[in-house]
Amino acid sequence: MQEDFLHYVWQHQYFDRTDLRTTDGQLITVLKPGYRNADAGPDFLTARLQLDDVEWNGAVEIHLKASDWHRHNHQTDPKYDQVVLHVVYEADQPVQRLDGSTVPALALAARIAPHLLQAYHRLLEQPTSLLPCAPHLPEVPEITRTSMVERALLERVEQKAAVVSALHQRLGDDWEATAYHTLAAGFGFQKNSEPLARLAKALPLSVIRRHRHDAMQVEALLFGQAGFLAENEATATDEYVSKLRHEFEFLRHKYSLHGTGLAVHEWNFLRLRPANFPPVRLAQLAAVLHARPALFDALLTATDLPTLLRFFQVPTSAYWREHYRPGVAGKVPALGKSSIYLLITNVVVPLRVAYAHHTGQQEQVESAVALLSMLPPEHNHFTDDYAALGFQHRNSADSQGLLALHRAYCEPRRCLHCAVGSRILQRNPVGW
């Protein structure tokens, strides 16, 4: 058993409350169980209880064994002086606050119905290759599953938006620079997101802005700072790369960029198709930066999918349509729709949500998330497995929600925090 189960039982009061008493005999009336504390300190805050004839307002701490109080050193932590009830599965010893006063305890071992415990163990003891709740999903109404996927989606979007908001703060509240950094990382498409984020730091937008009018100079800055313009066997006789190198040497000296760039070994090529190689993505990013001088405004105000597609569908320079690495020839396809859909998901939507929170426009959060419903579903073994189990998978909003559900709830087995898991437990007779 995990403490999470007792948190769940206490929060929903799923135990026998008949003649409820502390271990020393005080009659307990739960007026309000309190709310879960996500920060340091007691597990539930602002609880209201009546012990005999006295009403108490304070915190509730939960442990499997009462002795865990001492094991966690709560007796020396003033934050736990506010605890008015110690809820435990097994009351193996009395515990004290910092001032030496004893904390009233409630033991739940004899008050939790066996059916609820059995349902809990069945839920968490499924083979790891399956969703923990897979055998029980037919018991769960579709509306419960759908609302949980929507909740997981919003949590995922908010997490991404929080990263953008933190970036915006670090960049001195400059939304155009925030769009540039977010877009650069987005063009890394997971495998090279981190190197591209570092490249954006090594090549400030203020420098790019001064040369946006010249596509070759934008390429020289990006490829030079990325470390791809060093002379080698492949590029020794390549005239275009030589021009980029010459241009970059001039610009590097002009803007004191020496020692701030990346090296070739910092980029990931392993298990990538040539169309996804970092130089290809850099060329595509360079094309967008050259053709779209107002990144943030364009990404913020696009009202439909065709407009966003046009924003990203910018042809690269002729050289990069015929080379997937400097000096290495090969036909390179244009940025495809599937890649643009990922950029909308990982760049446009989080950027818009972060801005909506910054300006207090909650309706814009809903508008941003609605963009995901315009995109086709993403197919991978996670989303396909969930779809096979009956979850709706109609568009990218569903895909993102299912991925979030898997990573935040199913994989770590946080079933008690999930509406689906909670519904399965609620359907089992518990006898209170």
Coordinates of C-alpha atoms in Angstrom, one line a residue:
M1 CA 0.0 0.0 0.0
Q2 CA 1.1 3.5 -0.8
E3 CA 0.3 6.7 1.1
D4 CA -1.4 7.9 -2.0
F5 CA -4.2 5.4 -1.3
L6 CA -4.8 6.8 2.2
H7 CA -4.8 10.4 0.7
Y8 CA -7.5 9.2 -1.7
V9 CA -9.5 7.5 1.1
W10 CA -9.3 10.6 3.3
Q11 CA -10.0 13.1 0.6
H12 CA -13.2 11.3 -0.4
Q13 CA -14.0 10.0 3.1
Y14 CA -14.1 6.4 1.8
F15 CA -14.1 4.7 5.2
D16 CA -16.5 3.7 7.9
R17 CA -17.4 6.9 9.8
T18 CA -19.6 5.2 12.3
D19 CA -18.6 6.2 15.9
L20 CA -15.4 7.7 14.5
R21 CA -12.8 8.2 17.3
T22 CA -9.2 9.0 17.9
T23 CA -6.9 6.4 19.3
D24 CA -7.4 8.0 22.8
G25 CA -11.2 7.9 22.5
Q26 CA -12.2 11.4 21.3
L27 CA -15.2 11.5 19.1
I28 CA -14.4 12.9 15.6
T29 CA -16.7 14.8 13.3
V30 CA -15.2 15.7 9.9
L31 CA -16.6 19.0 8.9
K32 CA -14.2 19.5 6.0
P33 CA -11.3 17.2 5.1
G34 CA -9.2 20.0 3.7
Y35 CA -7.4 20.3 0.4
R36 CA -4.4 18.5 -0.9
N37 CA -1.1 20.4 -0.3
A38 CA 1.2 20.2 -3.3
D39 CA 4.1 22.0 -1.5
A40 CA 6.2 21.2 1.5
G41 CA 4.3 20.6 4.8
P42 CA 1.3 18.6 5.9
D43 CA -0.7 16.6 3.4
F44 CA -4.1 18.4 3.8
L45 CA -4.6 22.1 4.7
T46 CA -7.5 24.1 6.1
A47 CA -9.3 21.0 7.5
R48 CA -12.2 21.5 9.9
L49 CA -12.8 18.9 12.6
Q50 CA -14.7 18.5 15.8
L51 CA -13.0 16.5 18.5
D52 CA -15.6 15.8 21.2
D53 CA -17.2 19.3 21.7
V54 CA -14.2 21.4 20.4
E55 CA -13.9 22.5 16.8
W56 CA -10.4 22.6 15.3
N57 CA -9.1 24.2 12.1
G58 CA -5.8 23.2 10.8
A59 CA -3.9 20.5 8.9
V60 CA -4.1 16.8 8.5
E61 CA -1.0 14.6 8.0
I62 CA -1.2 11.1 6.6
H63 CA 1.1 8.1 7.0
L64 CA 0.9 4.4 6.7
K65 CA 2.3 4.0 10.2
A66 CA 2.2 6.6 12.9
S67 CA 5.9 6.1 13.5
D68 CA 6.6 7.6 10.1
W69 CA 6.0 10.9 11.7
H70 CA 9.3 10.5 13.6
R71 CA 11.0 8.8 10.6
H72 CA 10.3 12.0 8.6
N73 CA 11.4 14.2 11.6
H74 CA 8.1 16.1 11.7
Q75 CA 8.5 16.4 15.5
T76 CA 11.2 19.0 14.8
D77 CA 9.5 20.9 12.0
P78 CA 7.4 23.9 13.0
K79 CA 5.3 23.5 9.8
Y80 CA 3.7 20.4 11.4
D81 CA 2.6 22.2 14.6
Q82 CA -0.6 23.1 12.7
V83 CA -1.6 19.4 12.4
V84 CA -4.8 18.8 14.2
L85 CA -5.2 15.1 13.2
H86 CA -2.8 12.4 12.3
V87 CA -4.5 9.9 9.9
V88 CA -2.7 6.6 9.7
Y89 CA -3.4 3.0 8.6
E90 CA -1.6 1.6 11.6
A91 CA -1.3 3.6 14.9
D92 CA 1.9 2.0 16.2
Q93 CA 2.9 4.8 18.5
P94 CA 1.8 8.3 19.7
V95 CA 3.5 11.3 18.1
Q96 CA 4.2 14.8 19.3
R97 CA 4.5 18.3 17.9
L98 CA 7.5 20.5 18.4
D99 CA 6.2 21.8 21.8
G100 CA 5.7 18.2 23.0
S101 CA 1.9 18.1 22.7
T102 CA 0.5 14.8 21.4
V103 CA -1.2 14.9 18.0
P104 CA -4.6 13.2 18.0
A105 CA -4.6 10.1 15.7
L106 CA -7.1 8.3 13.6
A107 CA -6.4 4.6 12.6
L108 CA -8.1 3.5 9.4
A109 CA -7.0 -0.1 9.2
A110 CA -10.3 -1.5 10.5
R111 CA -12.4 1.1 8.7
I112 CA -11.5 0.6 5.1
A113 CA -13.8 -2.0 3.4
P114 CA -11.9 -5.0 2.1
H115 CA -13.6 -4.6 -1.3
L116 CA -12.0 -1.2 -1.7
L117 CA -8.5 -2.5 -0.8
Q118 CA -8.9 -5.4 -3.2
A119 CA -10.0 -3.1 -6.0
Y120 CA -7.0 -0.9 -5.3
H121 CA -4.5 -3.8 -5.4
R122 CA -6.1 -5.2 -8.6
L123 CA -5.7 -1.8 -10.2
L124 CA -2.1 -1.4 -9.4
E125 CA -0.9 -5.0 -9.8
Q126 CA -1.7 -5.3 -13.5
P127 CA 1.3 -6.3 -15.7
T128 CA 3.4 -3.3 -16.7
S129 CA 2.9 -4.0 -20.4
L130 CA -0.7 -3.0 -20.0
L131 CA -2.6 0.1 -18.8
P132 CA -3.2 -0.6 -15.1
C133 CA -6.9 -0.1 -15.7
A134 CA -7.2 -1.9 -19.0
P135 CA -9.3 -4.8 -17.8
H136 CA -11.7 -2.4 -16.0
L137 CA -12.2 0.2 -18.8
P138 CA -15.6 -1.2 -19.9
E139 CA -16.9 -0.2 -16.4
V140 CA -15.9 3.5 -17.0
P141 CA -18.4 5.8 -18.9
E142 CA -16.9 7.4 -22.1
I143 CA -17.6 10.8 -20.7
T144 CA -15.2 10.1 -17.8
R145 CA -12.5 8.9 -20.1
T146 CA -12.9 11.8 -22.4
S147 CA -12.9 14.4 -19.6
M148 CA -9.8 12.9 -18.1
V149 CA -8.0 13.0 -21.5
E150 CA -9.0 16.7 -21.8
R151 CA -7.7 17.4 -18.3
A152 CA -4.4 15.7 -19.1
L153 CA -4.2 17.7 -22.3
L154 CA -4.7 21.0 -20.5
E155 CA -2.1 20.1 -17.9
R156 CA 0.4 19.3 -20.7
V157 CA -0.3 22.5 -22.5
E158 CA 0.1 24.5 -19.3
Q159 CA 3.4 22.8 -18.5
K160 CA 4.7 23.8 -21.9
A161 CA 3.3 27.3 -21.5
A162 CA 5.1 27.6 -18.1
V163 CA 8.4 26.9 -19.8
V164 CA 7.7 29.7 -22.4
S165 CA 6.7 32.1 -19.6
A166 CA 9.9 31.4 -17.7
L167 CA 11.8 32.0 -20.9
H168 CA 9.9 35.3 -21.5
Q169 CA 10.9 36.5 -18.0
R170 CA 14.6 35.6 -18.6
L171 CA 14.6 37.5 -21.9
G172 CA 13.4 40.7 -20.2
D173 CA 9.7 40.4 -21.2
D174 CA 10.6 40.5 -24.9
W175 CA 7.9 38.5 -26.7
E176 CA 9.6 38.6 -30.1
A177 CA 12.8 37.2 -28.6
T178 CA 10.7 34.6 -26.8
A179 CA 9.1 33.6 -30.1
Y180 CA 12.6 33.3 -31.7
H181 CA 13.9 31.1 -28.9
T182 CA 10.8 28.9 -28.8
L183 CA 10.8 28.5 -32.5
A184 CA 14.5 27.6 -32.6
A185 CA 14.0 24.9 -30.0
G186 CA 10.9 23.7 -31.9
F187 CA 12.9 23.2 -35.1
G188 CA 15.0 20.6 -33.1
F189 CA 12.0 18.2 -33.2
Q190 CA 13.0 16.5 -29.9
K191 CA 16.3 15.0 -30.9
N192 CA 18.0 18.4 -31.4
S193 CA 15.7 20.7 -29.4
E194 CA 18.3 21.2 -26.7
P195 CA 21.2 22.1 -29.1
L196 CA 19.0 24.5 -31.1
A197 CA 17.8 26.1 -27.8
R198 CA 21.5 26.7 -27.0
L199 CA 22.2 28.0 -30.5
A200 CA 19.4 30.7 -30.0
K201 CA 21.3 31.7 -26.8
A202 CA 24.6 31.9 -28.7
L203 CA 23.0 33.9 -31.5
P204 CA 20.9 36.7 -30.1
L205 CA 17.8 37.9 -32.0
S206 CA 19.3 41.4 -32.1
V207 CA 22.0 40.1 -34.4
I208 CA 19.6 38.2 -36.6
R209 CA 17.4 41.3 -36.9
R210 CA 20.1 43.4 -38.5
H211 CA 20.7 40.8 -41.3
R212 CA 17.2 39.4 -41.9
H213 CA 17.1 41.1 -45.3
D214 CA 19.9 38.9 -46.5
A215 CA 19.2 35.2 -46.6
M216 CA 22.9 34.2 -47.0
Q217 CA 23.9 36.3 -44.0
V218 CA 21.2 34.6 -41.9
E219 CA 22.4 31.2 -43.0
A220 CA 26.0 32.2 -42.3
L221 CA 25.2 33.2 -38.7
L222 CA 23.1 30.1 -38.0
F223 CA 25.5 27.6 -39.6
G224 CA 28.6 29.3 -38.3
Q225 CA 27.4 29.5 -34.7
A226 CA 26.2 25.9 -35.0
G227 CA 29.7 24.7 -35.9
F228 CA 28.9 23.5 -39.4
L229 CA 31.2 25.8 -41.4
A230 CA 34.5 24.4 -40.4
E231 CA 36.6 23.3 -43.4
N232 CA 36.8 19.6 -43.9
E233 CA 37.1 17.1 -46.7
A234 CA 33.5 17.4 -47.7
T235 CA 33.5 21.2 -47.8
A236 CA 37.0 21.9 -49.1
T237 CA 35.9 22.6 -52.6
D238 CA 32.3 23.7 -51.9
E239 CA 31.9 27.2 -53.2
Y240 CA 28.7 28.0 -51.4
V241 CA 30.0 26.8 -48.0
S242 CA 33.1 28.8 -48.6
K243 CA 31.0 31.9 -49.1
L244 CA 29.1 31.2 -45.9
R245 CA 32.3 30.7 -44.0
H246 CA 33.8 34.0 -45.3
E247 CA 30.6 35.8 -44.4
F248 CA 30.5 34.3 -41.0
E249 CA 34.1 35.2 -40.2
F250 CA 33.3 38.8 -40.9
L251 CA 30.1 38.8 -38.8
R252 CA 31.6 36.8 -35.9
H253 CA 34.3 39.4 -35.6
K254 CA 31.8 42.3 -35.9
Y255 CA 29.5 40.9 -33.1
S256 CA 32.2 39.3 -30.9
L257 CA 30.8 35.9 -31.3
H258 CA 34.1 34.1 -30.8
G259 CA 33.9 31.1 -28.5
T260 CA 30.1 31.3 -28.0
G261 CA 29.0 28.8 -30.6
L262 CA 28.4 25.0 -30.7
A263 CA 30.6 22.2 -32.1
V264 CA 29.5 19.6 -34.7
H265 CA 29.7 16.8 -32.1
E266 CA 27.0 18.5 -30.0
W267 CA 24.4 17.7 -32.7
N268 CA 22.4 14.4 -32.9
F269 CA 22.4 12.6 -36.3
L270 CA 22.0 9.1 -35.0
R271 CA 18.8 7.3 -36.1
L272 CA 17.6 10.4 -38.0
R273 CA 16.6 10.3 -41.6
P274 CA 18.6 12.8 -43.8
A275 CA 15.5 15.0 -44.1
N276 CA 15.6 15.5 -40.3
F277 CA 19.4 16.2 -40.1
P278 CA 20.3 19.3 -38.1
P279 CA 21.6 21.2 -41.1
V280 CA 18.3 20.7 -42.9
R281 CA 16.4 22.0 -40.0
L282 CA 18.8 25.0 -39.7
A283 CA 18.2 25.8 -43.3
Q284 CA 14.4 25.7 -42.8
L285 CA 14.7 27.9 -39.7
A286 CA 16.9 30.4 -41.6
A287 CA 14.3 30.6 -44.3
V288 CA 11.5 31.4 -41.8
L289 CA 13.7 34.0 -40.0
H290 CA 14.5 35.6 -43.4
A291 CA 10.9 35.6 -44.7
R292 CA 9.0 36.4 -41.5
P293 CA 10.3 39.6 -39.8
A294 CA 7.6 39.7 -37.2
L295 CA 7.6 36.2 -35.7
F296 CA 5.5 36.8 -32.6
D297 CA 2.8 38.9 -34.2
A298 CA 2.3 36.4 -37.0
L299 CA 2.2 33.4 -34.7
L300 CA -0.2 35.2 -32.3
T301 CA -2.7 36.5 -34.8
A302 CA -3.0 33.6 -37.3
T303 CA -6.7 32.6 -37.0
D304 CA -6.8 29.4 -39.1
L305 CA -4.7 26.5 -40.1
P306 CA -4.0 27.5 -43.7
T307 CA -2.5 30.8 -42.4
L308 CA -0.2 28.9 -40.1
L309 CA 0.8 26.5 -42.8
R310 CA 1.7 29.4 -45.1
F311 CA 3.8 30.9 -42.3
F312 CA 6.0 27.8 -42.2
Q313 CA 5.9 26.9 -45.8
V314 CA 8.9 29.0 -46.8
P315 CA 11.3 27.5 -49.4
T316 CA 14.9 27.2 -48.4
S317 CA 17.7 28.6 -50.5
A318 CA 18.6 26.6 -53.6
Y319 CA 21.7 25.1 -52.0
W320 CA 19.8 23.5 -49.1
R321 CA 17.3 22.0 -51.5
E322 CA 20.2 19.9 -52.9
H323 CA 22.3 19.3 -49.8
Y324 CA 21.4 17.7 -46.4
R325 CA 24.9 18.4 -44.9
P326 CA 27.4 21.1 -45.9
G327 CA 29.3 19.7 -48.9
V328 CA 27.1 16.5 -49.1
A329 CA 24.7 16.5 -52.0
G330 CA 21.3 14.9 -51.9
K331 CA 17.7 15.8 -52.7
V332 CA 16.0 17.4 -49.6
P333 CA 12.2 17.6 -49.4
A334 CA 10.5 20.8 -48.2
L335 CA 9.3 21.1 -44.6
G336 CA 6.4 18.7 -44.5
K337 CA 2.9 19.2 -43.1
S338 CA 3.5 16.7 -40.3
S339 CA 6.5 18.7 -39.2
I340 CA 4.5 21.9 -39.3
Y341 CA 1.8 20.3 -37.2
L342 CA 4.4 19.5 -34.6
L343 CA 5.6 23.1 -34.7
I344 CA 2.1 24.3 -34.1
T345 CA 1.7 21.9 -31.2
N346 CA 5.0 22.6 -29.5
V347 CA 5.6 26.3 -30.5
V348 CA 2.5 28.1 -31.5
V349 CA 0.0 26.8 -28.9
P350 CA 2.4 27.1 -25.8
L351 CA 3.4 30.6 -27.0
R352 CA -0.2 31.7 -27.3
V353 CA -1.2 30.2 -23.9
A354 CA 1.8 31.9 -22.2
Y355 CA 0.8 35.2 -23.7
A356 CA -2.9 34.7 -22.8
H357 CA -1.9 34.2 -19.1
H358 CA 0.5 37.2 -19.2
T359 CA -2.3 39.5 -20.5
G360 CA -5.1 37.9 -18.4
Q361 CA -7.1 36.8 -21.5
Q362 CA -8.4 33.4 -20.5
E363 CA -10.5 33.0 -23.6
Q364 CA -7.3 33.1 -25.6
V365 CA -6.2 29.9 -23.8
E366 CA -9.2 28.1 -25.1
S367 CA -8.6 29.5 -28.6
A368 CA -5.0 28.4 -28.6
V369 CA -5.9 24.8 -27.4
A370 CA -8.6 24.7 -30.0
L371 CA -5.9 24.9 -32.7
L372 CA -5.0 21.3 -31.8
S373 CA -8.4 20.1 -32.7
M374 CA -7.8 21.4 -36.3
L375 CA -4.7 19.1 -36.6
P376 CA -4.9 15.4 -37.6
P377 CA -4.1 12.8 -34.9
E378 CA -0.5 11.6 -34.3
H379 CA -0.1 7.9 -34.6
N380 CA 2.5 6.1 -32.4
H381 CA 2.3 3.0 -30.3
F382 CA 1.1 4.9 -27.3
T383 CA -1.9 6.6 -29.0
D384 CA -2.7 3.5 -31.0
D385 CA -2.8 1.4 -27.9
Y386 CA -5.2 3.8 -26.1
A387 CA -7.4 4.0 -29.2
A388 CA -7.6 0.2 -29.3
L389 CA -8.8 0.3 -25.7
G390 CA -11.7 2.6 -26.7
F391 CA -10.3 6.1 -26.1
Q392 CA -11.3 8.7 -28.7
H393 CA -8.5 9.6 -31.1
R394 CA -9.8 12.0 -33.6
N395 CA -7.3 14.8 -33.8
S396 CA -4.0 16.2 -32.3
A397 CA -5.8 17.4 -29.2
D398 CA -6.7 13.8 -28.4
S399 CA -3.2 12.6 -29.3
Q400 CA -1.6 15.2 -26.9
G401 CA -4.1 14.3 -24.2
L402 CA -3.4 10.6 -24.5
L403 CA 0.3 11.1 -24.4
A404 CA -0.1 13.3 -21.3
L405 CA -2.4 10.8 -19.7
H406 CA 0.2 8.0 -20.3
R407 CA 3.2 10.0 -19.1
A408 CA 1.7 11.8 -16.1
Y409 CA -0.7 9.1 -14.8
C410 CA -0.6 5.6 -16.4
E411 CA 3.2 5.1 -16.7
P412 CA 3.9 6.3 -13.1
R413 CA 0.7 4.5 -11.9
R414 CA -0.9 7.6 -10.4
C415 CA -4.3 5.9 -10.8
L416 CA -5.7 7.5 -7.7
H417 CA -5.1 10.9 -9.2
C418 CA -6.9 9.9 -12.4
A419 CA -10.6 10.2 -12.9
V420 CA -10.7 6.8 -14.7
G421 CA -8.9 5.0 -11.8
S422 CA -11.1 6.8 -9.2
R423 CA -14.2 5.8 -11.1
I424 CA -13.1 2.2 -11.1
L425 CA -12.6 2.2 -7.3
Q426 CA -15.9 4.0 -6.8
R427 CA -17.8 1.2 -8.6
N428 CA -16.6 -1.4 -6.1
P429 CA -18.9 -1.8 -3.1
V430 CA -17.1 -0.6 0.0
G431 CA -19.6 -1.0 2.7
W432 CA -19.6 2.3 4.5

